[in-house]
Coordinates of N, CA and C in Angstrom, one line a residue:
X1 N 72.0 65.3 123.8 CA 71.0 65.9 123.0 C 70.8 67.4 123.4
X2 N 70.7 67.5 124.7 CA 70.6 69.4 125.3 C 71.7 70.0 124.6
X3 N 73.2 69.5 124.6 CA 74.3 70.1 124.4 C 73.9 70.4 122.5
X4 N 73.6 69.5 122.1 CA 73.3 69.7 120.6 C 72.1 71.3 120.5
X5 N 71.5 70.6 121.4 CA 70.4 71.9 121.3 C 70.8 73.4 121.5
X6 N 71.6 73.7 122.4 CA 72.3 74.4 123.1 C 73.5 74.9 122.2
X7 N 74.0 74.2 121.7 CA 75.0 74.5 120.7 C 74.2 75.1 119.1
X8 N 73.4 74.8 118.8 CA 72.4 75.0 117.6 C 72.0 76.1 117.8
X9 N 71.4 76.5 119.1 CA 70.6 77.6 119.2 C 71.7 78.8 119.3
X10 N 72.9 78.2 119.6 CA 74.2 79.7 120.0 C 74.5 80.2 118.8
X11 N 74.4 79.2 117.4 CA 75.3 78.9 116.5 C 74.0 79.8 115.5
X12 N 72.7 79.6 115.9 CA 71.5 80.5 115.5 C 71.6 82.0 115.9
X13 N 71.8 82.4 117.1 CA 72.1 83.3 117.9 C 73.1 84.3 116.7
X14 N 74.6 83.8 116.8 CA 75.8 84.3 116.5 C 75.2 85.1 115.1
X15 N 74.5 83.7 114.1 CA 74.5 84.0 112.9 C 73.5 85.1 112.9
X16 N 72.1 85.2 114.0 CA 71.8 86.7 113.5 C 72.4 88.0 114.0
X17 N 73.0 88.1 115.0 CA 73.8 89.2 115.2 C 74.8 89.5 114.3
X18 N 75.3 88.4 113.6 CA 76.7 88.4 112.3 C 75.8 89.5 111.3
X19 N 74.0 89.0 111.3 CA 73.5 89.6 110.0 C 73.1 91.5 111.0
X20 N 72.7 91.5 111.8 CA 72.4 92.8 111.9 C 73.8 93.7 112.0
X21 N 75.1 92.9 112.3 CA 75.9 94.2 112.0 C 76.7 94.2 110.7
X22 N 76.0 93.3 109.7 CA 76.3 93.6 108.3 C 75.2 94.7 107.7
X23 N 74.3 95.7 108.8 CA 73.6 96.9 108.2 C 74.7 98.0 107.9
X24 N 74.0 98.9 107.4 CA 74.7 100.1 106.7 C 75.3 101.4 107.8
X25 N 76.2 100.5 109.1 CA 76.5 101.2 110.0 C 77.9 101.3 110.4
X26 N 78.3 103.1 111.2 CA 80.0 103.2 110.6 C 80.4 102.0 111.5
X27 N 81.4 102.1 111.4 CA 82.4 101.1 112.2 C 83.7 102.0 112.4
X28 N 84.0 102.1 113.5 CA 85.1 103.3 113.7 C 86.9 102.6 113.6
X29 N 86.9 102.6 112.9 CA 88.5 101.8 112.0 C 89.2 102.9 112.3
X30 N 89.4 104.2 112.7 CA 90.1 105.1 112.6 C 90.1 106.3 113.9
X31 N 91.0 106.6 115.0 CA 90.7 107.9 115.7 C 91.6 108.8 115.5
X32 N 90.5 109.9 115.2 CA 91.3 110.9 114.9 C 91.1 111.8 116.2
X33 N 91.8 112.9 116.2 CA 91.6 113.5 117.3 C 90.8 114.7 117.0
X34 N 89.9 115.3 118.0 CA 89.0 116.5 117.2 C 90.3 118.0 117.0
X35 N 89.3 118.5 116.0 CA 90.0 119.9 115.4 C 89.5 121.0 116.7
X36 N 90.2 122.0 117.1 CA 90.0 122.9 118.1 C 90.1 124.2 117.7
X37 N 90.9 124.5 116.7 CA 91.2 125.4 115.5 C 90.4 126.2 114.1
X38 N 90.2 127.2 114.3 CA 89.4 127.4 113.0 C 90.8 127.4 111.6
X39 N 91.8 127.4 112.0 CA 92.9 127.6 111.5 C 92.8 125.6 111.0
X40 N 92.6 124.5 111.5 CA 93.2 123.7 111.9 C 92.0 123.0 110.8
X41 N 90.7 123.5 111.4 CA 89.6 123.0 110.6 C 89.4 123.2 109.0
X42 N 89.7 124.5 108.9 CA 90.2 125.4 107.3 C 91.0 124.5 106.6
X43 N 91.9 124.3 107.3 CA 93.3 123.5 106.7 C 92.9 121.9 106.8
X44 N 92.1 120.9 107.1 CA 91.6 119.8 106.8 C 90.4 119.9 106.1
X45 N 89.6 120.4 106.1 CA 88.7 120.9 104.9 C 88.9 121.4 103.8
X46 N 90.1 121.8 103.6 CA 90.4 122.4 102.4 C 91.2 121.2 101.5
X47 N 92.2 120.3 102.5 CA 93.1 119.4 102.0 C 91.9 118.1 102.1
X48 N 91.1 117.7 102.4 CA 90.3 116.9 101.9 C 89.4 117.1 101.5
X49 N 88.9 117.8 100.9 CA 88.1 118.1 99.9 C 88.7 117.8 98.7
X50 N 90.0 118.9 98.4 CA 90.7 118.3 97.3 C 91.2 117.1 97.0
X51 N 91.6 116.1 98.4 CA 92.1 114.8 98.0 C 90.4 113.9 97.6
X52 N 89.5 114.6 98.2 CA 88.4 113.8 97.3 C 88.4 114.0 95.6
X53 N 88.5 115.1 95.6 CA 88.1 115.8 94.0 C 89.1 114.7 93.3
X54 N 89.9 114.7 93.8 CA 90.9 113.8 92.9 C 90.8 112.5 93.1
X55 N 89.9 111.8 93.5 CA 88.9 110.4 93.2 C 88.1 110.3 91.9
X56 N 88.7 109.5 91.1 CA 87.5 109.3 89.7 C 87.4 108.0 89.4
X57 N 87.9 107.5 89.6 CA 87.5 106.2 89.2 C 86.8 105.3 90.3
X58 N 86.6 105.4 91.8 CA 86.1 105.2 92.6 C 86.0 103.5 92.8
X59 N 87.2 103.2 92.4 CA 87.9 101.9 92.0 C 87.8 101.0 94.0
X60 N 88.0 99.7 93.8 CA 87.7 99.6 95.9 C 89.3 100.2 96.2
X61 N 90.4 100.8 95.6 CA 91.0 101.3 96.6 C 91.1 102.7 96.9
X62 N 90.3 103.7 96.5 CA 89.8 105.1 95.9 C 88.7 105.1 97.3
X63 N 87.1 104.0 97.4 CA 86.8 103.7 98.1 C 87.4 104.0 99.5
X64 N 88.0 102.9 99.6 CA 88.9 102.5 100.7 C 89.6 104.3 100.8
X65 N 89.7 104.6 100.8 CA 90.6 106.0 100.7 C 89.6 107.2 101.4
X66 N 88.6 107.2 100.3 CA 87.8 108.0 100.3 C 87.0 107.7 102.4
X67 N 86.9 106.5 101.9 CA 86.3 106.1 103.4 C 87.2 107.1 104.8
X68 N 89.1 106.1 104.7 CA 89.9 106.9 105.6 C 89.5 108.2 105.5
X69 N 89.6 109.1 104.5 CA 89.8 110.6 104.4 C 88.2 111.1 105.6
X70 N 87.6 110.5 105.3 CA 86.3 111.1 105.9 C 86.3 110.7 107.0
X71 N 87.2 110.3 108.0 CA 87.1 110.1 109.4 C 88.2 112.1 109.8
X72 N 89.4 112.1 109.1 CA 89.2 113.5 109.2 C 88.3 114.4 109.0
X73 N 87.7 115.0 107.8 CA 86.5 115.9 107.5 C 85.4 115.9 108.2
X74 N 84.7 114.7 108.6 CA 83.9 114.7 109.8 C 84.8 115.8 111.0
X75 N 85.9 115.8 111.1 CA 86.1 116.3 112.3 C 86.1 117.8 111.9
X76 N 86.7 118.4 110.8 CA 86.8 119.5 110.5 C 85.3 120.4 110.5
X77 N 84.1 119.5 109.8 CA 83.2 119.7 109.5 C 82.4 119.7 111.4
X78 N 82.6 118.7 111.9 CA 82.3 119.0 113.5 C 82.7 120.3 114.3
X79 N 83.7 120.4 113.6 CA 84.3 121.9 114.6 C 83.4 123.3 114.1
X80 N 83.1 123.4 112.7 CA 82.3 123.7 111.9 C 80.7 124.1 112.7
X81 N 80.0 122.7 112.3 CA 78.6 122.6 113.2 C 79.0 123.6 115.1
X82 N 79.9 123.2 115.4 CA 80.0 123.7 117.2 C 80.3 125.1 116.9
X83 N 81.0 125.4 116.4 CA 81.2 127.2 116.2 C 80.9 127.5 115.3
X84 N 79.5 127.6 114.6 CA 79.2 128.6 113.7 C 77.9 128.8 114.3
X85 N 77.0 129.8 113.4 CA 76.2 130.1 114.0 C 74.9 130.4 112.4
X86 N 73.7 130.7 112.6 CA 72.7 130.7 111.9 C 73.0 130.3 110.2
X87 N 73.2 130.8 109.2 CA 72.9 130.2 108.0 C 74.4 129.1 108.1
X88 N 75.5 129.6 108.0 CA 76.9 128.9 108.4 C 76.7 127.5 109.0
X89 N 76.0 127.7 110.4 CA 76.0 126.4 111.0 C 75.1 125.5 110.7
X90 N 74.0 125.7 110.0 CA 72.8 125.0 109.4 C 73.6 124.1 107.8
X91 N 74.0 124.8 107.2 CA 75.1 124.5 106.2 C 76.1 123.3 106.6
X92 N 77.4 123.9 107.5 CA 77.6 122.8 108.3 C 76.8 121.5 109.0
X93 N 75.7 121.5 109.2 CA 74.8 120.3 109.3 C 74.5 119.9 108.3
X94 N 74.3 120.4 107.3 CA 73.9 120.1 106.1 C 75.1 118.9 105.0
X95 N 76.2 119.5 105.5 CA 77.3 119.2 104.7 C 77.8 117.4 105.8
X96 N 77.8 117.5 107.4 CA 78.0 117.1 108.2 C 76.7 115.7 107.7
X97 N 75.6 115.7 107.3 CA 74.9 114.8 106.9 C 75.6 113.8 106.1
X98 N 76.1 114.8 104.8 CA 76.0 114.7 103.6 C 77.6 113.6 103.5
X99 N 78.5 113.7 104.7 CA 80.0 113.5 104.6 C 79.6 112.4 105.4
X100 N 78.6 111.8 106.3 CA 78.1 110.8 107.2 C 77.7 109.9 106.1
X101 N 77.3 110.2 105.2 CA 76.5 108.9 104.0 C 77.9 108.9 102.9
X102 N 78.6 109.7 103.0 CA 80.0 109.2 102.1 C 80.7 108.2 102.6
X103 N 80.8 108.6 103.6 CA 81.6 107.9 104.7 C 80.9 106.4 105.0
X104 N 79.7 106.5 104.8 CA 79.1 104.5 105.2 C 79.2 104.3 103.6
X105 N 78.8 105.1 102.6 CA 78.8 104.4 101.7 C 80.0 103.8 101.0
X106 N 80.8 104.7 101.3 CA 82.5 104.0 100.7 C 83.0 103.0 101.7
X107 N 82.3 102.8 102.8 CA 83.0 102.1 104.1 C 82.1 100.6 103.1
X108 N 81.6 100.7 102.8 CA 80.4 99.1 102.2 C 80.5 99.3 100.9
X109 N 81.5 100.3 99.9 CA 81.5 99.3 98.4 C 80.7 100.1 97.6
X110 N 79.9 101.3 98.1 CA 78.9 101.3 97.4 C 79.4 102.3 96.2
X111 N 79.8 102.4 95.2 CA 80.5 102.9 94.4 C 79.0 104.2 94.0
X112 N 78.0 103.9 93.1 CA 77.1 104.8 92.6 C 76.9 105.8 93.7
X113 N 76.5 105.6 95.1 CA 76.1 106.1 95.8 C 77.4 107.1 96.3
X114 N 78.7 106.6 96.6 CA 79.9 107.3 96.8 C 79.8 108.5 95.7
X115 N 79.3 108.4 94.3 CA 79.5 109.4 93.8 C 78.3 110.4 93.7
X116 N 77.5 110.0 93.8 CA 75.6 110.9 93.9 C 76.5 111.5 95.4
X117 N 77.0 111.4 96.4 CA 76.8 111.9 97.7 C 78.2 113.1 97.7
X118 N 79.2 112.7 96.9 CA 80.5 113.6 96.3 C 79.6 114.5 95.8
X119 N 79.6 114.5 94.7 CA 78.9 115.3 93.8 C 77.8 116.4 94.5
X120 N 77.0 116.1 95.4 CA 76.2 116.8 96.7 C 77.0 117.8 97.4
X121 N 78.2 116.9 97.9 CA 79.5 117.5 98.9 C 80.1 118.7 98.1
X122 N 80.4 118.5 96.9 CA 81.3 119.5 96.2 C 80.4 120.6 96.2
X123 N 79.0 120.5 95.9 CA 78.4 121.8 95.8 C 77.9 122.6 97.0
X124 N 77.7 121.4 98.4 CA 77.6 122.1 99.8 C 79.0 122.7 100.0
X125 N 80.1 122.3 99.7 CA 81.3 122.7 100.2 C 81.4 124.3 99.4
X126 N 81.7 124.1 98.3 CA 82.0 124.5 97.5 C 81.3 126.1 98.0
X127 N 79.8 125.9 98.0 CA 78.7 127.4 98.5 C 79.7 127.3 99.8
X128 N 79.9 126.5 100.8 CA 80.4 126.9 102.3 C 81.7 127.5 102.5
X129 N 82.6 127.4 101.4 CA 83.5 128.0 101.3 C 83.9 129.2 101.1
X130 N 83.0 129.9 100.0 CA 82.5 131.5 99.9 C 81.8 132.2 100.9
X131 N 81.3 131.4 101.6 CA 80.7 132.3 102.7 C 81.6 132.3 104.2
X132 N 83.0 131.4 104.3 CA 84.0 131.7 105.4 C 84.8 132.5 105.3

């Protein structure tokens, strides 16, 4: 009977930790190495941005995609936040938010939200790009 108990209560256990890390948090599926380069940063910021823009149907393998791509841009966008300085690097946090909620929301499916948070991105990028 203990062993029953004991087995019940693990089997209780497992299943709520199974549910707390089904919340809306990243899961690191990918290392990239950080950007050290403003040359290096330019040039992944520039090429993923555009491999976003060319997302439209936001289909689960577009998703899936969109998710990979934003483990680089985070980094671009990191090198960003560390070397810049007053309106620039405020922007960069701004944009660095904005690529964190793309990034969980395509990691979990969430199609509507993948596109409200794009749509955000293109126009933080888009202003952040005129002013480098």
């Amino acid at each position: 009977m203990k062993k029953r108990i004991y087995y019940l209560s693990f089997v209780m256990l497992m299943s709520v930790a199974t549910l707390s890390l089904a919340d809306d948090k990243p899961v690191q599926h990918l290392k990239v190495e950080d950007i050290t380069t403003a040359s290096e940063a330019d040039s992944v910021f520039n090429q993923t941005t555009l491999q976003l823009k060319s997302m439209q149907s936001l289909n689960e393998q577009e998703l899936h995609d969109i998710h990979m791509i934003t483990y680089s841009l985070e980094k671009a966008i990191a090198y960003y936040v560390v070397n810049s300085n007053g309106d620039q690097k405020m922007s960069a946090e701004k944009i660095a938010e904005v690529v964190e909620q793309i990034h969980l929301a395509s990691e979990n499916g969430k199609q509507g939200k993948v596109r409200t948070y794009l749509d955000e991105y293109f126009e933080l990028a888009d202003q952040f790009a005129k002013k480098r």
